[in-house]
mmCIF file of C-alpha atoms in Angstrom:
data_model
loop_
_atom_site.group_PDB
_atom_site.id
_atom_site.type_symbol
_atom_site.label_atom_id
_atom_site.label_comp_id
_atom_site.label_asym_id
_atom_site.label_seq_id
_atom_site.Cartn_x
_atom_site.Cartn_y
_atom_site.Cartn_z
ATOM 1 C CA MET A 26 -30.803 -0.053 -9.377
ATOM 2 C CA GLU A 27 -31.619 3.562 -8.522
ATOM 3 C CA ILE A 28 -28.338 5.452 -8.263
ATOM 4 C CA PRO A 29 -29.676 8.396 -6.192
ATOM 5 C CA ILE A 30 -30.427 5.938 -3.379
ATOM 6 C CA LEU A 31 -26.683 5.550 -2.874
ATOM 7 C CA GLU A 32 -26.462 9.124 -1.637
ATOM 8 C CA GLN A 33 -28.552 8.074 1.358
ATOM 9 C CA LEU A 34 -25.949 5.463 2.365
ATOM 10 C CA ASN A 35 -23.338 8.131 3.056
ATOM 11 C CA PRO A 36 -25.241 11.364 3.778
ATOM 12 C CA ASN A 37 -22.611 12.844 6.092
ATOM 13 C CA GLN A 38 -19.679 11.777 3.927
ATOM 14 C CA ILE A 39 -18.038 9.671 6.607
ATOM 15 C CA LEU A 40 -16.996 7.032 4.093
ATOM 16 C CA PRO A 41 -14.280 6.177 3.582
ATOM 17 C CA PHE A 42 -13.119 6.360 7.180
ATOM 18 C CA PRO A 43 -10.451 8.988 7.937
ATOM 19 C CA PRO A 44 -6.879 7.646 7.985
ATOM 20 C CA SER A 45 -5.282 6.763 11.307
ATOM 21 C CA PRO A 46 -1.856 5.389 12.260
ATOM 22 C CA TYR A 47 -3.728 2.650 14.165
ATOM 23 C CA PHE A 48 -5.897 1.742 11.180
ATOM 24 C CA LEU A 49 -4.577 -0.945 8.858
ATOM 25 C CA GLY A 50 -6.744 0.005 5.906
ATOM 26 C CA GLN A 51 -10.149 -0.532 4.375
ATOM 27 C CA THR A 52 -11.845 -2.050 1.383
ATOM 28 C CA LEU A 53 -15.364 -0.887 0.592
ATOM 29 C CA LEU A 54 -17.240 -3.473 -1.488
ATOM 30 C CA LEU A 55 -20.467 -2.230 -3.051
ATOM 31 C CA THR A 56 -22.685 -4.749 -4.837
ATOM 32 C CA LEU A 57 -25.641 -3.610 -6.902
ATOM 33 C CA ASN A 58 -28.137 -5.394 -9.119
ATOM 34 C CA LEU A 59 -28.374 -4.082 -12.660
ATOM 35 C CA THR A 60 -31.911 -3.276 -13.770
ATOM 36 C CA PRO A 61 -33.268 -5.195 -16.790
ATOM 37 C CA GLU A 62 -32.634 -2.226 -19.077
ATOM 38 C CA ASN A 63 -28.994 -2.037 -17.972
ATOM 39 C CA GLN A 64 -28.089 -5.731 -18.040
ATOM 40 C CA ASP A 65 -26.819 -5.607 -21.629
ATOM 41 C CA LEU A 66 -24.552 -2.601 -21.123
ATOM 42 C CA GLN A 67 -20.942 -3.152 -22.142
ATOM 43 C CA GLY A 68 -17.572 -1.392 -22.113
ATOM 44 C CA SER A 69 -17.570 2.354 -21.563
ATOM 45 C CA GLU A 70 -21.280 2.396 -20.745
ATOM 46 C CA LEU A 71 -20.720 0.087 -17.800
ATOM 47 C CA THR A 72 -17.721 2.123 -16.679
ATOM 48 C CA LYS A 73 -19.819 5.281 -16.808
ATOM 49 C CA LEU A 74 -22.502 3.611 -14.699
ATOM 50 C CA ALA A 75 -19.952 2.456 -12.109
ATOM 51 C CA ASN A 76 -18.472 5.966 -11.968
ATOM 52 C CA GLN A 77 -21.923 7.401 -11.372
ATOM 53 C CA CYS A 78 -22.374 5.003 -8.475
ATOM 54 C CA TYR A 79 -19.009 6.037 -7.042
ATOM 55 C CA GLN A 80 -19.849 9.720 -7.323
ATOM 56 C CA ALA A 81 -23.279 9.255 -5.752
ATOM 57 C CA LEU A 82 -21.814 7.395 -2.778
ATOM 58 C CA PHE A 83 -18.712 9.518 -2.138
ATOM 59 C CA ASN A 84 -19.719 12.844 -3.683
ATOM 60 C CA GLN A 85 -16.589 12.947 -5.843
ATOM 61 C CA LYS A 86 -15.552 11.786 -9.285
ATOM 62 C CA ALA A 87 -13.127 8.939 -9.910
ATOM 63 C CA ASP A 88 -12.146 6.502 -12.617
ATOM 64 C CA PRO A 89 -11.469 2.825 -11.942
ATOM 65 C CA SER A 90 -7.887 1.633 -11.955
ATOM 66 C CA ARG A 91 -8.976 -1.735 -13.311
ATOM 67 C CA SER A 92 -12.135 -3.572 -14.295
ATOM 68 C CA ARG A 93 -12.926 -7.187 -15.131
ATOM 69 C CA GLU A 94 -15.714 -9.734 -15.282
ATOM 70 C CA LEU A 95 -15.959 -11.765 -12.079
ATOM 71 C CA PHE A 96 -18.384 -14.679 -11.849
ATOM 72 C CA GLY A 97 -20.250 -13.348 -14.866
ATOM 73 C CA SER A 98 -20.668 -9.766 -13.636
ATOM 74 C CA PRO A 99 -18.516 -6.649 -14.125
ATOM 75 C CA ILE A 100 -16.486 -5.418 -11.181
ATOM 76 C CA PHE A 101 -14.629 -2.102 -10.986
ATOM 77 C CA GLU A 102 -11.679 -1.355 -8.717
ATOM 78 C CA TYR A 103 -10.842 2.148 -7.498
ATOM 79 C CA GLY A 104 -7.926 3.401 -5.446
ATOM 80 C CA ASN A 105 -4.149 3.426 -5.323
ATOM 81 C CA PRO A 106 -2.346 0.995 -2.981
ATOM 82 C CA ARG A 107 0.667 3.312 -2.937
ATOM 83 C CA GLU A 108 -1.446 6.059 -1.393
ATOM 84 C CA PRO A 109 -4.347 4.310 0.369
ATOM 85 C CA ASP A 110 -5.056 7.279 2.639
ATOM 86 C CA LYS A 111 -5.605 9.516 -0.366
ATOM 87 C CA TYR A 112 -7.130 6.966 -2.727
ATOM 88 C CA PRO A 113 -8.976 4.251 -0.726
ATOM 89 C CA HIS A 114 -9.712 0.796 -2.060
ATOM 90 C CA VAL A 115 -13.256 0.613 -3.398
ATOM 91 C CA LEU A 116 -14.901 -2.187 -5.405
ATOM 92 C CA ILE A 117 -18.156 -1.686 -7.262
ATOM 93 C CA TRP A 118 -19.656 -4.972 -8.423
ATOM 94 C CA LEU A 119 -22.615 -4.745 -10.786
ATOM 95 C CA PHE A 120 -24.564 -8.038 -10.721
ATOM 96 C CA ARG A 121 -26.153 -8.898 -14.052
ATOM 97 C CA ASP A 122 -27.921 -11.896 -12.561
ATOM 98 C CA GLU A 123 -27.801 -14.140 -9.490
ATOM 99 C CA LEU A 124 -24.763 -16.141 -10.598
ATOM 100 C CA ALA A 125 -22.159 -14.073 -8.722
ATOM 101 C CA ASP A 126 -24.135 -14.024 -5.484
ATOM 102 C CA GLN A 127 -24.946 -17.743 -5.729
ATOM 103 C CA THR A 128 -21.284 -18.552 -6.400
ATOM 104 C CA LEU A 129 -20.189 -16.653 -3.324
ATOM 105 C CA GLN A 130 -22.873 -18.168 -1.091
ATOM 106 C CA LYS A 131 -22.632 -21.703 -2.407
ATOM 107 C CA ASN A 132 -18.868 -22.009 -2.041
ATOM 108 C CA GLN A 133 -18.628 -20.013 1.179
ATOM 109 C CA CYS A 134 -15.624 -18.063 -0.068
ATOM 110 C CA PHE A 135 -16.597 -14.721 1.457
ATOM 111 C CA SER A 136 -14.242 -15.315 4.384
ATOM 112 C CA SER A 137 -11.377 -16.058 1.996
ATOM 113 C CA ILE A 138 -12.113 -12.861 0.071
ATOM 114 C CA PHE A 139 -12.029 -10.884 3.317
ATOM 115 C CA ASP A 140 -8.695 -12.566 4.141
ATOM 116 C CA LEU A 141 -7.476 -11.485 0.726
ATOM 117 C CA PHE A 142 -8.266 -7.856 1.453
ATOM 118 C CA PHE A 143 -6.649 -8.145 4.887
ATOM 119 C CA TYR A 144 -3.352 -9.345 3.400
ATOM 120 C CA ARG A 145 -3.566 -6.671 0.725
ATOM 121 C CA HIS A 146 -3.790 -3.940 3.345
ATOM 122 C CA LYS A 147 -0.959 -5.451 5.390
ATOM 123 C CA VAL A 148 1.242 -5.221 2.313
ATOM 124 C CA SER A 149 0.049 -1.733 1.367
ATOM 125 C CA LYS A 150 0.423 -0.349 4.908
ATOM 126 C CA ALA A 151 3.929 -1.793 5.247
ATOM 127 C CA PHE A 152 4.982 -0.106 2.025
ATOM 128 C CA GLN A 153 3.380 3.167 3.086
ATOM 129 C CA ASP A 154 5.280 3.037 6.412
ATOM 130 C CA SER A 155 8.488 2.228 4.552
ATOM 131 C CA ARG A 156 8.209 5.514 2.631
ATOM 132 C CA GLU A 157 8.350 7.458 5.879
ATOM 133 C CA ILE A 158 11.423 5.526 6.997
ATOM 134 C CA TYR A 159 12.944 6.050 3.546
ATOM 135 C CA GLN A 160 12.745 9.823 3.991
ATOM 136 C CA GLN A 161 14.416 9.611 7.410
ATOM 137 C CA LEU A 162 17.173 7.359 6.094
ATOM 138 C CA LYS A 163 17.703 9.680 3.153
ATOM 139 C CA GLN A 164 18.113 12.640 5.485
ATOM 140 C CA TYR A 165 20.736 10.853 7.586
ATOM 141 C CA TYR A 166 22.495 9.455 4.530
ATOM 142 C CA LEU A 167 22.784 12.818 2.775
ATOM 143 C CA SER A 168 24.135 14.466 5.948
ATOM 144 C CA LEU A 169 26.831 11.808 6.423
ATOM 145 C CA ASP A 170 29.352 12.947 3.799
ATOM 146 C CA PRO A 171 29.333 16.631 4.795
ATOM 147 C CA THR A 172 29.806 15.621 8.433
ATOM 148 C CA LEU A 173 32.742 13.355 7.633
ATOM 149 C CA ASP A 174 34.261 16.009 5.350
ATOM 150 C CA GLN A 175 33.987 18.565 8.136
ATOM 151 C CA ILE A 176 35.696 16.260 10.619
ATOM 152 C CA GLN A 177 38.470 15.474 8.139
ATOM 153 C CA ALA A 178 38.996 19.176 7.421
ATOM 154 C CA GLN A 179 39.320 19.884 11.129
ATOM 155 C CA ILE A 180 41.862 17.100 11.511
ATOM 156 C CA ASP A 181 43.873 18.356 8.548
ATOM 157 C CA SER A 182 43.924 21.936 9.757
ATOM 158 C CA ALA A 183 44.427 21.187 13.440
ATOM 159 C CA LYS A 184 47.533 22.557 15.127
ATOM 160 C CA PRO A 185 47.932 20.680 18.399
ATOM 161 C CA ASP A 186 48.668 22.873 21.353
ATOM 162 C CA PRO A 187 49.581 21.102 24.602
ATOM 163 C CA GLN A 188 48.042 23.936 26.545
ATOM 164 C CA ASP A 189 44.809 24.139 24.543
ATOM 165 C CA ASN A 190 42.883 20.951 23.788
ATOM 166 C CA THR A 191 39.708 22.699 22.616
ATOM 167 C CA TYR A 192 39.946 21.162 19.178
ATOM 168 C CA LEU A 193 40.129 17.688 20.775
ATOM 169 C CA GLN A 194 36.976 18.354 22.765
ATOM 170 C CA ASP A 195 35.162 19.527 19.625
ATOM 171 C CA PHE A 196 36.387 16.475 17.778
ATOM 172 C CA LYS A 197 35.198 14.207 20.597
ATOM 173 C CA THR A 198 31.750 15.867 20.600
ATOM 174 C CA GLN A 199 31.381 15.364 16.849
ATOM 175 C CA LEU A 200 32.354 11.711 17.101
ATOM 176 C CA LYS A 201 29.787 11.164 19.851
ATOM 177 C CA GLN A 202 27.100 12.744 17.691
ATOM 178 C CA LEU A 203 28.176 10.656 14.716
ATOM 179 C CA SER A 204 27.957 7.518 16.857
ATOM 180 C CA ALA A 205 24.446 8.455 18.067
ATOM 181 C CA ASP A 206 23.294 9.149 14.511
ATOM 182 C CA SER A 207 24.728 5.815 13.426
ATOM 183 C CA LEU A 208 22.622 3.978 16.025
ATOM 184 C CA ILE A 209 19.469 5.731 14.823
ATOM 185 C CA TYR A 210 20.405 4.943 11.228
ATOM 186 C CA ASP A 211 20.876 1.259 12.030
ATOM 187 C CA ARG A 212 17.504 1.117 13.810
ATOM 188 C CA LEU A 213 15.802 2.643 10.768
ATOM 189 C CA LEU A 214 17.481 0.090 8.536
ATOM 190 C CA ARG A 215 16.201 -2.732 10.733
ATOM 191 C CA LYS A 216 12.682 -1.268 10.595
ATOM 192 C CA MET A 217 12.920 -1.103 6.814
ATOM 193 C CA LYS A 218 14.008 -4.754 6.734
ATOM 194 C CA ASP A 219 11.129 -5.732 9.019
ATOM 195 C CA LEU A 220 8.651 -4.023 6.713
ATOM 196 C CA GLY A 221 10.152 -5.853 3.768
ATOM 197 C CA THR A 222 9.638 -9.124 5.640
ATOM 198 C CA THR A 223 6.038 -8.139 6.412
ATOM 199 C CA ILE A 224 5.394 -7.542 2.740
ATOM 200 C CA HIS A 225 7.018 -10.844 1.772
ATOM 201 C CA ILE A 226 4.957 -12.880 4.243
ATOM 202 C CA ASN A 227 1.620 -11.246 3.517
ATOM 203 C CA LEU A 228 2.189 -11.248 -0.227
ATOM 204 C CA ASN A 229 2.683 -15.009 -0.044
ATOM 205 C CA ASN A 230 -0.482 -15.281 2.047
ATOM 206 C CA TYR A 231 -2.320 -13.150 -0.501
ATOM 207 C CA ASN A 232 -1.313 -15.359 -3.419
ATOM 208 C CA ASP A 233 -2.055 -18.517 -1.447
ATOM 209 C CA THR A 234 -5.565 -17.170 -0.732
ATOM 210 C CA ILE A 235 -6.087 -16.604 -4.449
ATOM 211 C CA GLU A 236 -5.297 -20.286 -4.941
ATOM 212 C CA GLN A 237 -7.714 -21.283 -2.162
ATOM 213 C CA ILE A 238 -10.566 -19.259 -3.659
ATOM 214 C CA CYS A 239 -9.976 -20.814 -7.087
ATOM 215 C CA ALA A 240 -9.999 -24.286 -5.513
ATOM 216 C CA LYS A 241 -13.219 -23.604 -3.565
ATOM 217 C CA VAL A 242 -15.095 -22.217 -6.537
ATOM 218 C CA GLY A 243 -13.497 -24.558 -9.085
ATOM 219 C CA ILE A 244 -12.263 -21.836 -11.449
ATOM 220 C CA ASP A 245 -9.075 -20.944 -13.293
ATOM 221 C CA LYS A 246 -6.890 -18.236 -11.772
ATOM 222 C CA GLU A 247 -7.603 -16.032 -14.775
ATOM 223 C CA GLU A 248 -11.098 -15.506 -13.375
ATOM 224 C CA LEU A 249 -9.521 -13.599 -10.483
ATOM 225 C CA SER A 250 -7.184 -11.546 -12.681
ATOM 226 C CA LEU A 251 -8.488 -8.314 -11.131
ATOM 227 C CA TRP A 252 -7.162 -9.356 -7.717
ATOM 228 C CA ARG A 253 -4.189 -11.304 -9.032
ATOM 229 C CA TYR A 254 -2.724 -8.061 -10.372
ATOM 230 C CA PHE A 255 -1.930 -6.891 -6.846
ATOM 231 C CA GLY A 256 -0.279 -10.198 -5.961
ATOM 232 C CA GLU A 257 1.719 -10.503 -9.181
ATOM 233 C CA GLU A 258 2.548 -6.883 -10.007
ATOM 234 C CA THR A 259 1.896 -4.343 -7.246
ATOM 235 C CA GLY A 260 3.078 -6.336 -4.215
ATOM 236 C CA PRO A 261 6.307 -7.539 -5.886
ATOM 237 C CA TYR A 262 7.015 -3.936 -6.927
ATOM 238 C CA PHE A 263 6.708 -2.855 -3.282
ATOM 239 C CA ARG A 264 9.011 -5.651 -2.192
ATOM 240 C CA GLY A 265 11.561 -4.815 -4.886
ATOM 241 C CA GLN A 266 11.497 -1.111 -4.011
ATOM 242 C CA ILE A 267 12.312 -1.813 -0.381
ATOM 243 C CA ALA A 268 15.119 -4.202 -1.413
ATOM 244 C CA ALA A 269 16.572 -1.497 -3.665
ATOM 245 C CA ASN A 270 16.350 1.095 -0.884
ATOM 246 C CA LEU A 271 18.117 -1.216 1.551
ATOM 247 C CA SER A 272 20.863 -1.959 -0.952
ATOM 248 C CA TYR A 273 21.483 1.761 -1.404
ATOM 249 C CA PHE A 274 21.399 2.779 2.243
ATOM 250 C CA GLU A 275 23.477 -0.162 3.485
ATOM 251 C CA GLN A 276 26.452 0.842 1.345
ATOM 252 C CA GLY A 277 29.403 1.487 3.588
ATOM 253 C CA THR A 278 27.478 0.921 6.814
ATOM 254 C CA GLY A 279 28.762 -2.542 7.519
ATOM 255 C CA VAL A 280 25.146 -3.748 8.021
ATOM 256 C CA ASN A 281 24.499 -7.301 6.816
#
């Protein structure tokens, strides 16, 4: 494996693709064959080699978030599913021998692996979208108490005058605005719930696909621990975060 060759695969630095609201996400899987002199590398030496490959391809430094052995060869995962636009999902798989490639070809599990990445990005994108809605909900929520306090203060200080109903008109205008804001707030809550459902469904699909790959290849789930982490730790965290946000923002709204 000649690392400088990787620079030729991305000469104009167009990888990873720029983020887009219409783009679900991307996983870049790079497989390389270790040269005979590198096949016995272990630990930090392998990590250093993977980092060199990453830097050569993307012209920037990065450290893997996780690394494991998969089908007898080391694989390194880069990126942050909480911020996929900033830290894209990249896998660098360093083949020591032909076992990994033969396992993939023999059991025809490439399609299942691609499905796995698809479900991962559905979950990650839903959580990313939920953060934008969270900020909007927070803005409305924090403005609610001051608005209600202002209305109550006006009611308390009002001195009705049969010949001047200005204060009633102002009060009516504020109530209309409060009603309009409430409709927007409820729509945002429903969107947040929908994203939570999206995460739940695709997280189940993700974990089911892990099971299918294990069955096809005839391996224990521990072999796929690198990818299981997302299904058992990251995805459930996303789901729990949205549930916590909904619990907070639904207080006092009457939304069920």
